[in-house]
Amino acid sequence: MNKTDLIAKVKSLPYHCVVVGGGAVVMYGLRDETSDLDIQVRLEDFYEIPGERRGDLWKTDGDLDIQVTDYPSVDIEGISVMTLESLLEMKMRMNRPKDQEDIRKIKALMA
């Protein structure tokens, strides 16, 4: 999913969300695309959203990975996106092999 597709997908959702994870990396222009869209929603919206439960506050619906989290956000092209600082913190905490390049690019952008 590229940035244009990601923006269209988020704008089509019937609830407010914040783009997190790989989608946030795409929104900041640090990667061309992501395989899915990770979003954060409010707790009251979470229970109304269809999807397969993956945990207490996590579910999936097709290419959406929906979580209840509390990351601060900024507006990028009319879309709420987790802050760069929160994105770096999240990527460093997960520290998977696929996160290493994202971490390097985020640090470079913040320098």
Tab-separated table of N, CA and C in Angstrom:
chain	number	residue	atom	x	y	z
A	1	MET	N	0.847	-1.161	0.000
A	1	MET	CA	0.000	0.000	0.000
A	1	MET	C	0.904	1.239	0.000
A	2	ASN	N	0.784	2.061	-1.047
A	2	ASN	CA	1.593	3.274	-1.112
A	2	ASN	C	0.882	4.416	-0.379
A	3	LYS	N	1.510	5.572	-0.360
A	3	LYS	CA	0.966	6.697	0.412
A	3	LYS	C	-0.413	7.121	-0.088
A	4	THR	N	-0.598	7.182	-1.391
A	4	THR	CA	-1.895	7.568	-1.956
A	4	THR	C	-2.977	6.581	-1.545
A	5	ASP	N	-2.690	5.276	-1.652
A	5	ASP	CA	-3.644	4.240	-1.260
A	5	ASP	C	-3.934	4.301	0.234
A	6	LEU	N	-2.896	4.535	1.015
A	6	LEU	CA	-3.037	4.603	2.468
A	6	LEU	C	-3.961	5.754	2.860
A	7	ILE	N	-3.745	6.931	2.285
A	7	ILE	CA	-4.590	8.091	2.588
A	7	ILE	C	-6.036	7.804	2.214
A	8	ALA	N	-6.253	7.234	1.029
A	8	ALA	CA	-7.620	6.909	0.591
A	8	ALA	C	-8.275	5.911	1.540
A	9	LYS	N	-7.532	4.904	1.964
A	9	LYS	CA	-8.068	3.885	2.881
A	9	LYS	C	-8.464	4.522	4.206
A	10	VAL	N	-7.589	5.343	4.779
A	10	VAL	CA	-7.893	5.973	6.068
A	10	VAL	C	-9.107	6.887	5.945
A	11	LYS	N	-9.171	7.662	4.884
A	11	LYS	CA	-10.306	8.573	4.703
A	11	LYS	C	-11.618	7.829	4.472
A	12	SER	N	-11.543	6.577	4.034
A	12	SER	CA	-12.762	5.798	3.799
A	12	SER	C	-13.311	5.148	5.069
A	13	LEU	N	-12.507	5.124	6.122
A	13	LEU	CA	-12.933	4.467	7.360
A	13	LEU	C	-14.002	5.301	8.063
A	14	PRO	N	-15.023	4.657	8.630
A	14	PRO	CA	-16.116	5.396	9.261
A	14	PRO	C	-15.835	5.797	10.713
A	15	TYR	N	-14.584	5.765	11.130
A	15	TYR	CA	-14.203	6.123	12.493
A	15	TYR	C	-12.851	6.818	12.450
A	16	HIS	N	-12.563	7.586	13.480
A	16	HIS	CA	-11.270	8.277	13.561
A	16	HIS	C	-10.191	7.276	13.952
A	17	CYS	N	-9.028	7.418	13.342
A	17	CYS	CA	-7.904	6.559	13.700
A	17	CYS	C	-6.606	7.335	13.552
A	18	VAL	N	-5.545	6.768	14.114
A	18	VAL	CA	-4.195	7.296	13.983
A	18	VAL	C	-3.364	6.222	13.298
A	19	VAL	N	-2.666	6.603	12.243
A	19	VAL	CA	-1.804	5.666	11.524
A	19	VAL	C	-0.526	5.460	12.342
A	20	VAL	N	-0.180	4.199	12.573
A	20	VAL	CA	1.010	3.850	13.348
A	20	VAL	C	1.849	2.856	12.538
A	21	GLY	N	3.023	2.499	13.037
A	21	GLY	CA	3.841	1.454	12.423
A	21	GLY	C	4.297	1.780	11.014
A	22	GLY	N	4.277	0.756	10.154
A	22	GLY	CA	4.755	0.906	8.786
A	22	GLY	C	4.009	1.959	7.989
A	23	GLY	N	2.724	2.116	8.256
A	23	GLY	CA	1.956	3.166	7.581
A	23	GLY	C	2.472	4.546	7.931
A	24	ALA	N	2.863	4.733	9.194
A	24	ALA	CA	3.441	6.010	9.610
A	24	ALA	C	4.772	6.247	8.901
A	25	VAL	N	5.569	5.189	8.749
A	25	VAL	CA	6.840	5.304	8.030
A	25	VAL	C	6.574	5.782	6.605
A	26	VAL	N	5.544	5.239	5.968
A	26	VAL	CA	5.165	5.658	4.616
A	26	VAL	C	4.700	7.119	4.614
A	27	MET	N	3.870	7.500	5.585
A	27	MET	CA	3.354	8.870	5.645
A	27	MET	C	4.468	9.893	5.829
A	28	TYR	N	5.528	9.535	6.533
A	28	TYR	CA	6.670	10.439	6.695
A	28	TYR	C	7.598	10.414	5.483
A	29	GLY	N	7.292	9.580	4.481
A	29	GLY	CA	8.084	9.524	3.263
A	29	GLY	C	9.383	8.750	3.398
A	30	LEU	N	9.462	7.881	4.402
A	30	LEU	CA	10.691	7.126	4.644
A	30	LEU	C	10.683	5.752	3.995
A	31	ARG	N	9.535	5.370	3.491
A	31	ARG	CA	9.392	4.091	2.781
A	31	ARG	C	8.298	4.308	1.733
A	32	ASP	N	8.397	3.615	0.602
A	32	ASP	CA	7.417	3.796	-0.475
A	32	ASP	C	6.090	3.113	-0.199
A	33	GLU	N	6.130	1.977	0.487
A	33	GLU	CA	4.874	1.250	0.715
A	33	GLU	C	4.973	0.358	1.945
A	34	THR	N	3.807	-0.117	2.355
A	34	THR	CA	3.702	-1.044	3.478
A	34	THR	C	2.745	-2.163	3.082
A	35	SER	N	2.911	-3.315	3.688
A	35	SER	CA	2.085	-4.465	3.310
A	35	SER	C	0.693	-4.420	3.937
A	36	ASP	N	0.560	-3.698	5.051
A	36	ASP	CA	-0.745	-3.571	5.698
A	36	ASP	C	-0.833	-2.206	6.346
A	37	LEU	N	-1.963	-1.901	6.926
A	37	LEU	CA	-2.172	-0.614	7.558
A	37	LEU	C	-2.431	-0.829	9.039
A	38	ASP	N	-1.505	-0.348	9.866
A	38	ASP	CA	-1.652	-0.423	11.315
A	38	ASP	C	-2.284	0.874	11.796
A	39	ILE	N	-3.387	0.752	12.533
A	39	ILE	CA	-4.059	1.944	13.047
A	39	ILE	C	-4.358	1.795	14.531
A	40	GLN	N	-4.454	2.942	15.187
A	40	GLN	CA	-4.886	2.976	16.575
A	40	GLN	C	-6.262	3.633	16.588
A	41	VAL	N	-7.140	3.113	17.420
A	41	VAL	CA	-8.487	3.659	17.547
A	41	VAL	C	-8.826	3.844	19.023
A	42	ARG	N	-9.908	4.570	19.268
A	42	ARG	CA	-10.384	4.743	20.641
A	42	ARG	C	-11.050	3.453	21.103
A	43	LEU	N	-10.994	3.217	22.392
A	43	LEU	CA	-11.553	2.001	22.965
A	43	LEU	C	-13.025	1.841	22.609
A	44	GLU	N	-13.798	2.919	22.696
A	44	GLU	CA	-15.230	2.805	22.400
A	44	GLU	C	-15.495	2.454	20.939
A	45	ASP	N	-14.607	2.832	20.033
A	45	ASP	CA	-14.758	2.465	18.626
A	45	ASP	C	-14.300	1.033	18.366
A	46	PHE	N	-13.308	0.581	19.109
A	46	PHE	CA	-12.727	-0.744	18.893
A	46	PHE	C	-13.792	-1.841	18.896
A	47	TYR	N	-14.699	-1.798	19.841
A	47	TYR	CA	-15.705	-2.855	19.980
A	47	TYR	C	-16.759	-2.819	18.877
A	48	GLU	N	-16.870	-1.691	18.177
A	48	GLU	CA	-17.847	-1.562	17.094
A	48	GLU	C	-17.259	-1.943	15.734
A	49	ILE	N	-15.948	-2.071	15.645
A	49	ILE	CA	-15.266	-2.341	14.379
A	49	ILE	C	-15.218	-3.844	14.133
A	50	PRO	N	-15.644	-4.301	12.945
A	50	PRO	CA	-15.552	-5.734	12.660
A	50	PRO	C	-14.098	-6.173	12.533
A	51	GLY	N	-13.873	-7.434	12.748
A	51	GLY	CA	-12.521	-7.969	12.589
A	51	GLY	C	-12.311	-9.177	13.474
A	52	GLU	N	-11.238	-9.874	13.197
A	52	GLU	CA	-10.878	-11.062	13.960
A	52	GLU	C	-10.000	-10.652	15.135
A	53	ARG	N	-10.439	-10.995	16.339
A	53	ARG	CA	-9.678	-10.632	17.543
A	53	ARG	C	-8.361	-11.381	17.579
A	54	ARG	N	-7.277	-10.658	17.874
A	54	ARG	CA	-5.935	-11.229	17.993
A	54	ARG	C	-5.400	-11.069	19.418
A	55	GLY	N	-6.149	-10.388	20.243
A	55	GLY	CA	-5.765	-10.129	21.626
A	55	GLY	C	-6.830	-9.264	22.254
A	56	ASP	N	-6.623	-8.880	23.488
A	56	ASP	CA	-7.622	-8.073	24.180
A	56	ASP	C	-7.947	-6.786	23.439
A	57	LEU	N	-6.934	-6.097	22.979
A	57	LEU	CA	-7.142	-4.801	22.335
A	57	LEU	C	-6.476	-4.739	20.965
A	58	TRP	N	-6.598	-5.842	20.216
A	58	TRP	CA	-5.979	-5.939	18.899
A	58	TRP	C	-6.817	-6.843	18.029
A	59	LYS	N	-7.095	-6.418	16.804
A	59	LYS	CA	-7.827	-7.253	15.846
A	59	LYS	C	-7.394	-6.910	14.431
A	60	THR	N	-7.709	-7.808	13.523
A	60	THR	CA	-7.392	-7.586	12.118
A	60	THR	C	-8.675	-7.652	11.296
A	61	ASP	N	-8.678	-6.892	10.199
A	61	ASP	CA	-9.789	-6.889	9.259
A	61	ASP	C	-9.187	-6.683	7.875
A	62	GLY	N	-8.908	-7.783	7.185
A	62	GLY	CA	-8.257	-7.694	5.877
A	62	GLY	C	-6.854	-7.145	6.037
A	63	ASP	N	-6.575	-6.018	5.368
A	63	ASP	CA	-5.244	-5.420	5.460
A	63	ASP	C	-5.123	-4.401	6.587
A	64	LEU	N	-6.118	-4.358	7.474
A	64	LEU	CA	-6.070	-3.466	8.639
A	64	LEU	C	-5.631	-4.229	9.875
A	65	ASP	N	-4.724	-3.631	10.624
A	65	ASP	CA	-4.309	-4.138	11.923
A	65	ASP	C	-4.744	-3.068	12.919
A	66	ILE	N	-5.764	-3.362	13.718
A	66	ILE	CA	-6.440	-2.367	14.549
A	66	ILE	C	-6.085	-2.594	16.011
A	67	GLN	N	-5.600	-1.532	16.666
A	67	GLN	CA	-5.189	-1.633	18.061
A	67	GLN	C	-5.728	-0.457	18.857
A	68	VAL	N	-5.888	-0.673	20.139
A	68	VAL	CA	-6.187	0.416	21.055
A	68	VAL	C	-4.861	0.763	21.720
A	69	THR	N	-4.339	1.915	21.383
A	69	THR	CA	-3.092	2.403	21.967
A	69	THR	C	-3.275	3.894	22.232
A	70	ASP	N	-2.265	4.523	22.730
A	70	ASP	CA	-2.387	5.937	23.086
A	70	ASP	C	-1.191	6.734	22.595
A	71	TYR	N	-0.809	6.555	21.336
A	71	TYR	CA	0.308	7.299	20.785
A	71	TYR	C	-0.128	8.723	20.451
A	72	PRO	N	0.696	9.722	20.767
A	72	PRO	CA	0.383	11.090	20.330
A	72	PRO	C	0.484	11.158	18.808
A	73	SER	N	-0.226	12.114	18.223
A	73	SER	CA	-0.261	12.177	16.762
A	73	SER	C	-0.101	13.599	16.244
A	74	VAL	N	0.220	13.668	14.964
A	74	VAL	CA	0.294	14.920	14.215
A	74	VAL	C	-0.512	14.741	12.933
A	75	ASP	N	-0.855	15.843	12.297
A	75	ASP	CA	-1.593	15.794	11.043
A	75	ASP	C	-0.612	15.835	9.873
A	76	ILE	N	-0.726	14.860	8.990
A	76	ILE	CA	0.055	14.841	7.751
A	76	ILE	C	-0.935	14.621	6.611
A	77	GLU	N	-1.094	15.638	5.783
A	77	GLU	CA	-1.997	15.575	4.625
A	77	GLU	C	-3.414	15.171	5.026
A	78	GLY	N	-3.886	15.701	6.154
A	78	GLY	CA	-5.250	15.441	6.607
A	78	GLY	C	-5.444	14.118	7.312
A	79	ILE	N	-4.349	13.414	7.604
A	79	ILE	CA	-4.406	12.110	8.266
A	79	ILE	C	-3.677	12.222	9.610
A	80	SER	N	-4.265	11.662	10.659
A	80	SER	CA	-3.587	11.611	11.955
A	80	SER	C	-2.540	10.500	11.922
A	81	VAL	N	-1.308	10.859	12.241
A	81	VAL	CA	-0.175	9.933	12.184
A	81	VAL	C	0.594	10.048	13.497
A	82	MET	N	1.039	8.913	14.029
A	82	MET	CA	1.808	8.963	15.273
A	82	MET	C	3.032	9.861	15.088
A	83	THR	N	3.457	10.511	16.167
A	83	THR	CA	4.607	11.403	16.082
A	83	THR	C	5.864	10.623	15.714
A	84	LEU	N	6.804	11.332	15.137
A	84	LEU	CA	8.072	10.717	14.749
A	84	LEU	C	8.793	10.145	15.968
A	85	GLU	N	8.730	10.856	17.087
A	85	GLU	CA	9.367	10.386	18.316
A	85	GLU	C	8.736	9.076	18.793
A	86	SER	N	7.416	9.002	18.747
A	86	SER	CA	6.723	7.770	19.153
A	86	SER	C	7.007	6.631	18.189
A	87	LEU	N	7.100	6.956	16.910
A	87	LEU	CA	7.409	5.943	15.904
A	87	LEU	C	8.796	5.356	16.152
A	88	LEU	N	9.763	6.220	16.430
A	88	LEU	CA	11.114	5.743	16.717
A	88	LEU	C	11.119	4.869	17.971
A	89	GLU	N	10.435	5.322	19.004
A	89	GLU	CA	10.364	4.543	20.252
A	89	GLU	C	9.755	3.162	20.004
A	90	MET	N	8.663	3.115	19.239
A	90	MET	CA	7.999	1.848	18.946
A	90	MET	C	8.914	0.920	18.140
A	91	LYS	N	9.538	1.469	17.097
A	91	LYS	CA	10.417	0.656	16.252
A	91	LYS	C	11.614	0.128	17.044
A	92	MET	N	12.169	0.961	17.932
A	92	MET	CA	13.313	0.524	18.740
A	92	MET	C	12.893	-0.537	19.756
A	93	ARG	N	11.676	-0.415	20.282
A	93	ARG	CA	11.179	-1.407	21.237
A	93	ARG	C	10.978	-2.755	20.555
A	94	MET	N	10.422	-2.755	19.349
A	94	MET	CA	10.205	-4.011	18.621
A	94	MET	C	11.529	-4.548	18.088
A	95	ASN	N	12.326	-3.661	17.500
A	95	ASN	CA	13.679	-3.968	17.059
A	95	ASN	C	13.808	-5.260	16.245
A	96	ARG	N	12.817	-5.505	15.389
A	96	ARG	CA	12.874	-6.655	14.491
A	96	ARG	C	13.841	-6.341	13.351
A	97	PRO	N	14.319	-7.354	12.663
A	97	PRO	CA	15.220	-7.089	11.528
A	97	PRO	C	14.625	-6.085	10.529
A	98	LYS	N	13.327	-6.178	10.266
A	98	LYS	CA	12.725	-5.260	9.301
A	98	LYS	C	12.622	-3.834	9.834
A	99	ASP	N	12.766	-3.641	11.145
A	99	ASP	CA	12.705	-2.309	11.737
A	99	ASP	C	14.038	-1.567	11.654
A	100	GLN	N	15.125	-2.276	11.462
A	100	GLN	CA	16.454	-1.660	11.515
A	100	GLN	C	16.622	-0.519	10.510
A	101	GLU	N	16.202	-0.727	9.280
A	101	GLU	CA	16.311	0.326	8.264
A	101	GLU	C	15.396	1.497	8.605
A	102	ASP	N	14.188	1.212	9.094
A	102	ASP	CA	13.274	2.284	9.499
A	102	ASP	C	13.890	3.119	10.615
A	103	ILE	N	14.508	2.463	11.591
A	103	ILE	CA	15.135	3.170	12.712
A	103	ILE	C	16.224	4.106	12.195
A	104	ARG	N	17.046	3.615	11.295
A	104	ARG	CA	18.112	4.442	10.731
A	104	ARG	C	17.542	5.668	10.016
A	105	LYS	N	16.502	5.465	9.212
A	105	LYS	CA	15.903	6.571	8.457
A	105	LYS	C	15.206	7.577	9.382
A	106	ILE	N	14.529	7.087	10.399
A	106	ILE	CA	13.862	7.986	11.347
A	106	ILE	C	14.889	8.843	12.079
A	107	LYS	N	15.965	8.225	12.538
A	107	LYS	CA	17.015	8.976	13.230
A	107	LYS	C	17.626	10.035	12.318
A	108	ALA	N	17.836	9.693	11.060
A	108	ALA	CA	18.395	10.651	10.094
A	108	ALA	C	17.444	11.816	9.894
A	109	LEU	N	16.156	11.551	9.803
A	109	LEU	CA	15.164	12.616	9.611
A	109	LEU	C	15.107	13.522	10.835
A	110	MET	N	15.273	12.961	12.002
A	110	MET	CA	15.205	13.739	13.243
A	110	MET	C	16.479	14.543	13.509
A	111	ALA	N	17.578	14.199	12.838
A	111	ALA	CA	18.874	14.868	13.100
A	111	ALA	C	18.885	16.293	12.571
